[in-house]
Short mmCIF file of C-alpha atoms in Angstrom, two decimals:
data_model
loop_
_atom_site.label_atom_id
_atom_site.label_comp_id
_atom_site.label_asym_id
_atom_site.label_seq_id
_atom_site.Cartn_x
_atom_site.Cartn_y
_atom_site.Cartn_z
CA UNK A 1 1.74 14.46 -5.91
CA UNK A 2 2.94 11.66 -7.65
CA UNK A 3 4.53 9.64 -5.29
CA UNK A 4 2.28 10.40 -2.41
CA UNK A 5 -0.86 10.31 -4.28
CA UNK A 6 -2.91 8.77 -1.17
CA UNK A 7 -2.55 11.71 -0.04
CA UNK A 8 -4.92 13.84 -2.02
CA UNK A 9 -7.26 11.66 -3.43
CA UNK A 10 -9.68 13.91 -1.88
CA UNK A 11 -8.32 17.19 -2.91
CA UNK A 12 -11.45 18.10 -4.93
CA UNK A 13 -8.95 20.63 -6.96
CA UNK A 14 -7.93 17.92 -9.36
CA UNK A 15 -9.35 18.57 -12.43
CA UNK A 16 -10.22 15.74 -14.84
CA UNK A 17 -7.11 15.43 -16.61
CA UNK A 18 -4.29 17.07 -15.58
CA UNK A 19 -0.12 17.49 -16.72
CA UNK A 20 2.09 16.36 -13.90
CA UNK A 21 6.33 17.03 -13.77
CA UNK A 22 7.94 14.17 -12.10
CA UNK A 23 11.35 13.80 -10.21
CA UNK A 24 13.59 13.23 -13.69
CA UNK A 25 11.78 15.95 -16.20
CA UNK A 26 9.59 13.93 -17.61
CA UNK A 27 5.57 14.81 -17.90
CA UNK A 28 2.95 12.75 -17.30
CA UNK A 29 -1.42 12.97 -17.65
CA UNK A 30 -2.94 12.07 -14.11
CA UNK A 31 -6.32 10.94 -15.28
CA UNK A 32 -8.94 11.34 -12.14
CA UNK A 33 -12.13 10.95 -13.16
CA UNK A 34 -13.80 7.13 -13.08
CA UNK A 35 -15.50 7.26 -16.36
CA UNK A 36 -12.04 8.31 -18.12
CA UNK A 37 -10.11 5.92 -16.22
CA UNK A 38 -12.13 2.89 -16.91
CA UNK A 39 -12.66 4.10 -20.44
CA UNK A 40 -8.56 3.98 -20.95
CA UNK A 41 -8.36 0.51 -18.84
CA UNK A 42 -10.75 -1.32 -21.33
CA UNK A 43 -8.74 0.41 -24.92
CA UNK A 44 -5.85 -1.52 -25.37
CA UNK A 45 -5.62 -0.08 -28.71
CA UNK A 46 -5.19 3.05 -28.08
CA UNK A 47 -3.59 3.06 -24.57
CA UNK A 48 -1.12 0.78 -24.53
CA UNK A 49 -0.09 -1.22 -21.15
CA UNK A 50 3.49 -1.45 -22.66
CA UNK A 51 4.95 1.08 -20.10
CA UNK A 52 3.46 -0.29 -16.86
CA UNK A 53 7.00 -2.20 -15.69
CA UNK A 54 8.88 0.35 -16.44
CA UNK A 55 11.41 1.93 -14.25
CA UNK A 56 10.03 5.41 -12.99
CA UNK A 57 13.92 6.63 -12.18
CA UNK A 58 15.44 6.07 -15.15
CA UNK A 59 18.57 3.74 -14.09
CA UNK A 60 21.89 4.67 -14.19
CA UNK A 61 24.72 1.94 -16.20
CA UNK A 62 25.76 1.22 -12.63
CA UNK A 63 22.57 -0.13 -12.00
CA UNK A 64 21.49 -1.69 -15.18
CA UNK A 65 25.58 -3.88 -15.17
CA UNK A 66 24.54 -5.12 -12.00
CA UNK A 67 20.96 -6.32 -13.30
CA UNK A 68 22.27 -7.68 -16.16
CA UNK A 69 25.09 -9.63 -14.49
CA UNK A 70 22.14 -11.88 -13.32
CA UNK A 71 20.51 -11.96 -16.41
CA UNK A 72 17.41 -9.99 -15.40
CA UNK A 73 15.02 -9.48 -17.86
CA UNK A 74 11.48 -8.85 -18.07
CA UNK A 75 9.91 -9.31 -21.39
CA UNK A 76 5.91 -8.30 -21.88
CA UNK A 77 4.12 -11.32 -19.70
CA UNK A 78 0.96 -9.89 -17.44
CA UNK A 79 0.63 -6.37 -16.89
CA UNK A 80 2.64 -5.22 -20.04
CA UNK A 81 2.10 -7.18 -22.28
CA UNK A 82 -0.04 -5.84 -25.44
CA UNK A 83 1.14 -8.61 -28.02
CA UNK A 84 -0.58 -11.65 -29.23
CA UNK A 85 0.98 -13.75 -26.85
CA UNK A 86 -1.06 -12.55 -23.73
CA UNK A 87 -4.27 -14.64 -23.59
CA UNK A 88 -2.95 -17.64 -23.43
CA UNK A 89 0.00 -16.56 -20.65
CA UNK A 90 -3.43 -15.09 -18.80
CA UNK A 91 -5.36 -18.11 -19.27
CA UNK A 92 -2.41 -20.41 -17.96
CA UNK A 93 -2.12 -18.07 -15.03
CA UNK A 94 -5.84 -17.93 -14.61
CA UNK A 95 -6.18 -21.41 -14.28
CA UNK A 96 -3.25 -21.71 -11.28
CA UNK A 97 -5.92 -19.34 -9.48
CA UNK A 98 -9.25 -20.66 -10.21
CA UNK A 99 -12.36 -19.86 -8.34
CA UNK A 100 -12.44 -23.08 -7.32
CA UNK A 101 -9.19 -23.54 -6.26
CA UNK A 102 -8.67 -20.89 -4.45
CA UNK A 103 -11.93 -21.75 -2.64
CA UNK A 104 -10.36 -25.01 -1.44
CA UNK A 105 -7.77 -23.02 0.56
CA UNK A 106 -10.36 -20.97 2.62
CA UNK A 107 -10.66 -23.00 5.12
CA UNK A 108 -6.81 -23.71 5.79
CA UNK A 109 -6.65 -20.32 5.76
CA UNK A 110 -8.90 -19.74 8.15
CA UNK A 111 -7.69 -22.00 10.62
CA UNK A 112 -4.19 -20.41 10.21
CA UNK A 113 -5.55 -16.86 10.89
CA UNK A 114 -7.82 -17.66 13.52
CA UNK A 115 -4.77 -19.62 15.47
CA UNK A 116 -2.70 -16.13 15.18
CA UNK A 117 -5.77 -14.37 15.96
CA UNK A 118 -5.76 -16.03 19.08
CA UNK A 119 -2.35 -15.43 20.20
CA UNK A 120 -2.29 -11.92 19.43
CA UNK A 121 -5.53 -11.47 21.74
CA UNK A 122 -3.52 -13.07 24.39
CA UNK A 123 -0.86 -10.95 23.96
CA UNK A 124 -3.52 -7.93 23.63
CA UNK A 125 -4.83 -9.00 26.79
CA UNK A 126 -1.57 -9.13 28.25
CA UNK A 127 -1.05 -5.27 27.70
CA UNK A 128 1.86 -6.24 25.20
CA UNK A 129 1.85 -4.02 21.61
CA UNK A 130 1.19 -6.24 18.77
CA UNK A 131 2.30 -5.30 14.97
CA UNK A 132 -0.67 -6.48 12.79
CA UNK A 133 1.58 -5.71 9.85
CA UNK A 134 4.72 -7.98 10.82
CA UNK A 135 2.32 -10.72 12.60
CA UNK A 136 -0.47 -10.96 10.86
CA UNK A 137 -0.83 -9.91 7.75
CA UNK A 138 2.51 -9.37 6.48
CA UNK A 139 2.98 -13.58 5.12
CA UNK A 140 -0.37 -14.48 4.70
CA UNK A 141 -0.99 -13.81 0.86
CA UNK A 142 2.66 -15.68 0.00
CA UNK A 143 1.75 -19.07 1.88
CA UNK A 144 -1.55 -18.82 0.06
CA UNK A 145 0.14 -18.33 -3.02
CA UNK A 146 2.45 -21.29 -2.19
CA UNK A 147 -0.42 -23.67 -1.66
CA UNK A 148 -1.95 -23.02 -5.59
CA UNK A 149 0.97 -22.26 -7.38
CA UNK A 150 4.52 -23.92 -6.88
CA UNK A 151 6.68 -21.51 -5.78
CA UNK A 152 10.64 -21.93 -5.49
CA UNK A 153 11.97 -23.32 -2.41
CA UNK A 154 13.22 -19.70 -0.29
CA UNK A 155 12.47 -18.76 2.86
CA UNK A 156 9.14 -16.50 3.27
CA UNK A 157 11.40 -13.08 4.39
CA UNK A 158 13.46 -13.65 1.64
CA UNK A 159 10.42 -13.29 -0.70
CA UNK A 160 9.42 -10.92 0.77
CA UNK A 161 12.62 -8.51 0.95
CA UNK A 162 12.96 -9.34 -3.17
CA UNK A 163 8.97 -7.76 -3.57
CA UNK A 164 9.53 -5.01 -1.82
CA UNK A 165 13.06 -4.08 -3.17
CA UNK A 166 11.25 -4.57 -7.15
CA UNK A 167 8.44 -2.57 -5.76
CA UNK A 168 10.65 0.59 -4.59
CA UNK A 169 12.87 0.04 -7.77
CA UNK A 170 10.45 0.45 -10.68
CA UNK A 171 8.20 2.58 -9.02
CA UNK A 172 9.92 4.94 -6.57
CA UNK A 173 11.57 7.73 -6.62
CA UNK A 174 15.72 7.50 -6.13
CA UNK A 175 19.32 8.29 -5.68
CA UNK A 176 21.49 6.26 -7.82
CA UNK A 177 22.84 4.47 -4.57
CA UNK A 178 19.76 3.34 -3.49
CA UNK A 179 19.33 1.91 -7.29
CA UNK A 180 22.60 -0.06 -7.03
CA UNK A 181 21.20 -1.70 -3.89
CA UNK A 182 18.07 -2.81 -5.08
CA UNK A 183 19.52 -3.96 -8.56
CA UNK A 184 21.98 -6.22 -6.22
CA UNK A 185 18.74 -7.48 -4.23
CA UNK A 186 16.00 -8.00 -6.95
CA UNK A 187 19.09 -9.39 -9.40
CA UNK A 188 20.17 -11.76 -6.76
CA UNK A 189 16.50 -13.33 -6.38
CA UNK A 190 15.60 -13.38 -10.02
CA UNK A 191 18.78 -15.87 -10.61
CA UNK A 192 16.39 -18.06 -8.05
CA UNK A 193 13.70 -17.47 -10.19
CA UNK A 194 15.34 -18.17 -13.18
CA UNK A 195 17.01 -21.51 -12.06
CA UNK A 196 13.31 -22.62 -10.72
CA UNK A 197 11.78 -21.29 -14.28
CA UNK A 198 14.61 -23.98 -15.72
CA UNK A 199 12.49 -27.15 -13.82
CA UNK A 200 10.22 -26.06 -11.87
CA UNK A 201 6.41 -28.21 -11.44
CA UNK A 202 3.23 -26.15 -11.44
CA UNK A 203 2.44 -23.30 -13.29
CA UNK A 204 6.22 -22.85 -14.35
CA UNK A 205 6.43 -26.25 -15.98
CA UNK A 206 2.12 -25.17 -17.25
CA UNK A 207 3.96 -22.59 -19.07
CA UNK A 208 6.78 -24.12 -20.25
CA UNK A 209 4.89 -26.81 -21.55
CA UNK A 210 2.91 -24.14 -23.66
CA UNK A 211 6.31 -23.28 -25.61
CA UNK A 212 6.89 -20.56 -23.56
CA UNK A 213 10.87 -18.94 -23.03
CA UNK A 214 12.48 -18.96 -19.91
CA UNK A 215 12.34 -15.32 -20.19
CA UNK A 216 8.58 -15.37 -20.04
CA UNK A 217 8.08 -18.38 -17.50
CA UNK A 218 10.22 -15.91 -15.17
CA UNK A 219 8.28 -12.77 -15.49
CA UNK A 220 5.02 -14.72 -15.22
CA UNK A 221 6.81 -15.40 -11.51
CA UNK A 222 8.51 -12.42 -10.79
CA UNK A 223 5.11 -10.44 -11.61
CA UNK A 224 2.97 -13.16 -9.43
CA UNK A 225 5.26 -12.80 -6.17
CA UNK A 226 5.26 -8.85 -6.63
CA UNK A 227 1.46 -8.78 -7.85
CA UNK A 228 0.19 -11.91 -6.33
CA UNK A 229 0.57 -11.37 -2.69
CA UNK A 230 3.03 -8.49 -1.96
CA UNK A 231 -0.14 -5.96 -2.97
CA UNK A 232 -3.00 -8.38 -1.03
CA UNK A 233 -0.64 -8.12 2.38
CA UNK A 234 -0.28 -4.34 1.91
CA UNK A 235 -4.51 -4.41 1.16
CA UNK A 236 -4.75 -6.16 4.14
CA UNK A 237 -3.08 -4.02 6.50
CA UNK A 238 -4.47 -1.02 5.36
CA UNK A 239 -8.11 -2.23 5.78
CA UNK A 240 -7.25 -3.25 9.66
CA UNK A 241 -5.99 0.26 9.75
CA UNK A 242 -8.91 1.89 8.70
CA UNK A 243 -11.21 -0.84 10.70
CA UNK A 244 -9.79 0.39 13.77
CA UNK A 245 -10.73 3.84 13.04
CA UNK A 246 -14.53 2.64 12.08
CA UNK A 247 -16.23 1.00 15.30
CA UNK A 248 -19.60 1.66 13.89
CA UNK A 249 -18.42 -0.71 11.23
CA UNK A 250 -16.90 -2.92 13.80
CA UNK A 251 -20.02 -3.50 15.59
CA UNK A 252 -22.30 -4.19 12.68
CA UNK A 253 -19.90 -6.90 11.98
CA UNK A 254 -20.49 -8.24 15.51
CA UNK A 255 -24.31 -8.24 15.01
CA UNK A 256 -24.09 -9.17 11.54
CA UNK A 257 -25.86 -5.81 10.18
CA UNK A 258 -22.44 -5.29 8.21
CA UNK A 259 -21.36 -8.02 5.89
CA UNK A 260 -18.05 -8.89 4.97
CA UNK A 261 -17.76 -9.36 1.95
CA UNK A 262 -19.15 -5.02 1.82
CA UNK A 263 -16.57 -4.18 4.26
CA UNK A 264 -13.95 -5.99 1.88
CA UNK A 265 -15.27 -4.29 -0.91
CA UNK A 266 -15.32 -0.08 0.59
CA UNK A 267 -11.54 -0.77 1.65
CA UNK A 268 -10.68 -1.78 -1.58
CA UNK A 269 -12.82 1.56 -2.84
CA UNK A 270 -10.98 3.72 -0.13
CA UNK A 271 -7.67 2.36 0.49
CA UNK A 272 -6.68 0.45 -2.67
CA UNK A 273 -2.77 -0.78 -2.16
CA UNK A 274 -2.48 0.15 -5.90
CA UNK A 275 -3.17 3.81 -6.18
CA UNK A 276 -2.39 4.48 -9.61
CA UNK A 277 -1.41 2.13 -12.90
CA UNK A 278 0.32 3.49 -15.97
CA UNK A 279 -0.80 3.18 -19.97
CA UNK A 280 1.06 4.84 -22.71
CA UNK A 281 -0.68 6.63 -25.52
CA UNK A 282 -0.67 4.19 -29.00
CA UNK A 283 -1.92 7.43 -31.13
CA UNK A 284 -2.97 10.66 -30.88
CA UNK A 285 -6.34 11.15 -29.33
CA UNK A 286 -8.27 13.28 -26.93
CA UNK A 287 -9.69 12.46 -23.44
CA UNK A 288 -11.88 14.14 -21.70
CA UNK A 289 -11.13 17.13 -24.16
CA UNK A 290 -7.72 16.99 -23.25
CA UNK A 291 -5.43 16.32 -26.52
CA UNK A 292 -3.19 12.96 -25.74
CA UNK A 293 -0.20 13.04 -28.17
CA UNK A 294 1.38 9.52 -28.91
CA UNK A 295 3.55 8.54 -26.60
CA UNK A 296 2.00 10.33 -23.72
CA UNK A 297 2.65 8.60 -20.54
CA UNK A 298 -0.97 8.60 -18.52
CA UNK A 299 -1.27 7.78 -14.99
CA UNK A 300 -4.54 6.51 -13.95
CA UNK A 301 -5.16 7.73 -10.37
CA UNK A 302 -7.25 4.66 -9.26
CA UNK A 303 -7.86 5.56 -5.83
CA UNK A 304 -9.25 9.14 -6.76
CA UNK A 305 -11.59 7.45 -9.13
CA UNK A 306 -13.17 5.28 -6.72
CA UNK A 307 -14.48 8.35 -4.47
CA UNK A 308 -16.00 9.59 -7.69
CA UNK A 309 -19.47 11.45 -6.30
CA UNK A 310 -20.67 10.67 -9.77
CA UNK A 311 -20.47 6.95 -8.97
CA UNK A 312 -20.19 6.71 -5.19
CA UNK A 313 -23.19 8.22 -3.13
CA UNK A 314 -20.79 9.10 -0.20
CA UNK A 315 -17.46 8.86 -1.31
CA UNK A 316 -15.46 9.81 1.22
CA UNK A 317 -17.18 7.90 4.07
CA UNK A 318 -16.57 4.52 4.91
CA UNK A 319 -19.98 2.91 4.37
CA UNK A 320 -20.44 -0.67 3.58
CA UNK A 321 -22.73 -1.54 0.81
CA UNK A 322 -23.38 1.60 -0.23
CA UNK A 323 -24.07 2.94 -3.85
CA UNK A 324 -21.46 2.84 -6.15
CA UNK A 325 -18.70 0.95 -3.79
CA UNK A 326 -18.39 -2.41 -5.77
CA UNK A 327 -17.44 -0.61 -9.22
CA UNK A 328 -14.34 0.48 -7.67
CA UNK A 329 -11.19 0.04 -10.15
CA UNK A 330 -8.82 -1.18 -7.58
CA UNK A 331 -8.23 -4.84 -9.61
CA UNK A 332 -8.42 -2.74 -12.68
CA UNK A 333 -10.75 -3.29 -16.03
CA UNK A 334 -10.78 -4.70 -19.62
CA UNK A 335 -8.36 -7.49 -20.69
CA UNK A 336 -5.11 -6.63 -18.09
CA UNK A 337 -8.06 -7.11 -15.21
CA UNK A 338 -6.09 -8.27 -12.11
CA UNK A 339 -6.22 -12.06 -12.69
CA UNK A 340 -6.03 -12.53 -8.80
CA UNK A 341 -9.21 -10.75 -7.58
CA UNK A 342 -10.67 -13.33 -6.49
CA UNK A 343 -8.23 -14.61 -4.49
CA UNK A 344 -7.00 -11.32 -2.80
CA UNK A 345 -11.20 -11.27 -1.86
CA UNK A 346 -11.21 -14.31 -0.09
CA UNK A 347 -7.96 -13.66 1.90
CA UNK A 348 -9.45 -9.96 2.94
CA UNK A 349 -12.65 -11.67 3.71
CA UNK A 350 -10.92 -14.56 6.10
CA UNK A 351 -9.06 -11.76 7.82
CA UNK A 352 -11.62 -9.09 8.41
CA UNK A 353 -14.09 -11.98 9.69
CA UNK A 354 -11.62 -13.29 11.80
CA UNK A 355 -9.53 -10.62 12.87
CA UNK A 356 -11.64 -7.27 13.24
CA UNK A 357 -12.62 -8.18 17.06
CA UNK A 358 -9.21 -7.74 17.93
CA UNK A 359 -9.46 -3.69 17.09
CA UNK A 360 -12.27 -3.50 19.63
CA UNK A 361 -10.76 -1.44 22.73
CA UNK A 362 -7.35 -1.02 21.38
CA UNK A 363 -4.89 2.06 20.70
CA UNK A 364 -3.11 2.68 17.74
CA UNK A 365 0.30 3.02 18.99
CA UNK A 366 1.86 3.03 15.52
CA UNK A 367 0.17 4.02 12.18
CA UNK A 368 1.57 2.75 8.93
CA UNK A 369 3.97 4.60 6.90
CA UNK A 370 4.26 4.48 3.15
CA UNK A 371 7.63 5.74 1.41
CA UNK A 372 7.11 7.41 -1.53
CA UNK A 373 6.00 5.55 -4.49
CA UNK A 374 4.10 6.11 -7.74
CA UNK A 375 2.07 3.51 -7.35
CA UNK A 376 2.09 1.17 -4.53
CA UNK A 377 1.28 1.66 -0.78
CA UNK A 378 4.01 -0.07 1.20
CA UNK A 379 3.17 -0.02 4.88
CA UNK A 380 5.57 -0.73 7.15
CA UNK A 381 3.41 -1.51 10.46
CA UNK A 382 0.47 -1.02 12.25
CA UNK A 383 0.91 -1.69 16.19
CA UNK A 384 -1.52 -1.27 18.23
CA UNK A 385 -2.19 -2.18 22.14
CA UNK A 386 -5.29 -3.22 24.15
CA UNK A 387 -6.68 0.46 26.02
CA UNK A 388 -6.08 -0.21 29.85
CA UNK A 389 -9.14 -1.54 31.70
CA UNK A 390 -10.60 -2.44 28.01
CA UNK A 391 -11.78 -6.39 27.60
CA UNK A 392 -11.12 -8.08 24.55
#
């Protein structure tokens, strides 16, 4: 279960809290229940957010020479950081993604996905398969990113290769090979990183000018390009995915009886890219009448506990607006609250109001497939092709 836990988040089995073997021996509590997973999300006291970067296959020496050789580090920033020093690294973040900046870049972003929009109907139209993944969504969230926050100067699929290959090797389940490979890959990147961090402009040289160390100037970055768009692409390619299974959906979106902004908010209820997060127990406590020993490891199944029935009125349907479907925990809760949300909103906003039109009439000629992974959903396409005889 742990590493396809999109699986069952509607095994009603599940009890509240439950103990969970992984791959390596270790045991973990899979917390399922909304009320217990918000309640450990917003007490940083007593569950700790120190473990949430950490490597779920432990690495072997091979591995951790080869990380090392570049220097890689990644002291507490963002997401595990329970020290004094995270408000003002939040704040300085924050800022780089303001409301109001990120505003600004709607409607360049609209533009840019209504131009691909267009040529991907063509090609529809055409009777040519189109990948909504790999030409659509897949870029998106890192040009965005680009525009409010310097970034350094690589080429977008190089990005993109160094998310992915941090995402499968902290989270995902592997052979020591495989670990060697990625260490290579994610090491060779965060020397980029780390040579930007050095004299970088925008929110690097925001944070350096706040007395931060290199160190943390380059996990603020490495977490942003892993965090800060490699999660909204994934988002956005598994709403299209479920979009073109909802034409009841689709069409009160054409009449404007379905708003976006709803539709934006029940995908990120039912198909959250970030299925579970991690907290480690600071004492010994109890939850849910389940004793929690210090040191526990807890995994907080955020997908199950947004098709809670004791928040959601129908929550395993996909039903816009409904009760319960904007206190979903997908961007998480308390202080470690995903400083992005709003951004990752309006991009999934720009692209279901410009792009859904394209599912009407079409096949789905290739589903995503996600790897295993404790935590994130990594699709790898989503190709679909106009039905014969269908108009776009």
């Amino acid at each position: 279960m742990l590493f396809r836990s999109w699986a069952q988040v509607a095994d009603p089995a599940w009890p509240d809290v439950a103990r969970v073997p992984d791959h390596v021996g270790g045991t973990h509590l899979v917390i399922t229940r909304y009320a217990l997973v918000r309640q450990v999300l917003t007490d940083p006291a007593t569950y700790r957010p120190d473990n949430a970067l950490d490597a779920v296959t432990p690495m072997p020496m091979t591995a951790l020479r080869v990380l090392a050789g570049h220097r890689f580090r990644l002291p507490p920033t963002l997401a595990n950081n329970s020290g004094a020093s995270h408000p003002q690294i939040r704040a300085i973040v924050a800022d780089a993604l303001h409301p109001a900046r990120v505003a600004a870049q709607r409607p360049w972003l609209t533009a840019l996905v209504r131009d691909r929009v267009a040529r991907l109907g063509a090609r529809l139209d055409a009777g040519e398969p189109v990948d909504l993944y790999a030409d659509l969504a897949a870029d998106l969230p890192l040009l965005v990113l680009a525009r409010l926050v310097e970034l350094p100067d690589a080429p977008v699929g190089a990005v993109k290769e160094f998310a992915r290959a941090a995402l499968e090797l902290f989270w995902a389940p592997l052979d020591a090979d495989r670990q060697l490979a990625l260490a290579a890959e994610v090491g060779r990147f965060h020397r980029i990183l780390r040579d930007f961090a050095a004299t970088g402009g925008g929110l690097a040289a925001e944070l350096r000018a706040a007395g931060h160390t290199p160190d943390v100037v380059v996990g603020a970055l490495f977490f942003l390009l892993v965090a800060g768009q490699e999660t909204t692409s994934q988002f956005l390619t598994l709403l299209l995915h479920r979009l073109a299974g909802e034409p009841a959906v689709r069409a009160g979106l054409r009449t404007g009886e379905v708003a976006v902004a709803d539709v934006v908010e029940e995908g990120l209820r039912l198909e959250p890219p970030i299925v579970t997060w991690r907290r480690v127990a600071a004492t010994d406590t109890t939850l849910g009448g389940t004793p929690v020993p210090a040191g526990s490891s807890l995994v907080l199944w955020l997908g199950r506990a947004g098709r809670d029935p004791a928040v959601v009125e129908s929550p395993d349907e996909f039903r816009p607006g409904q009760r319960g479907s904007r206190r979903h925990l997908a961007f998480g809760a308390g202080a470690h609250r995903c400083v992005g949300d709003v951004l990752a909103r309006m991009e999934a906003a720009v692209v279901v109001a410009e792009a859904a039109p394209l599912l009407d009439g079409v096949t789905v000629v290739r589903p995503p497939w996600y790897p295993d992974n404790l935590t994130f959903r990594m699709p790898d396409a989503f190709v679909v092709q106009r039905s014969s005889g269908t108009p776009g």
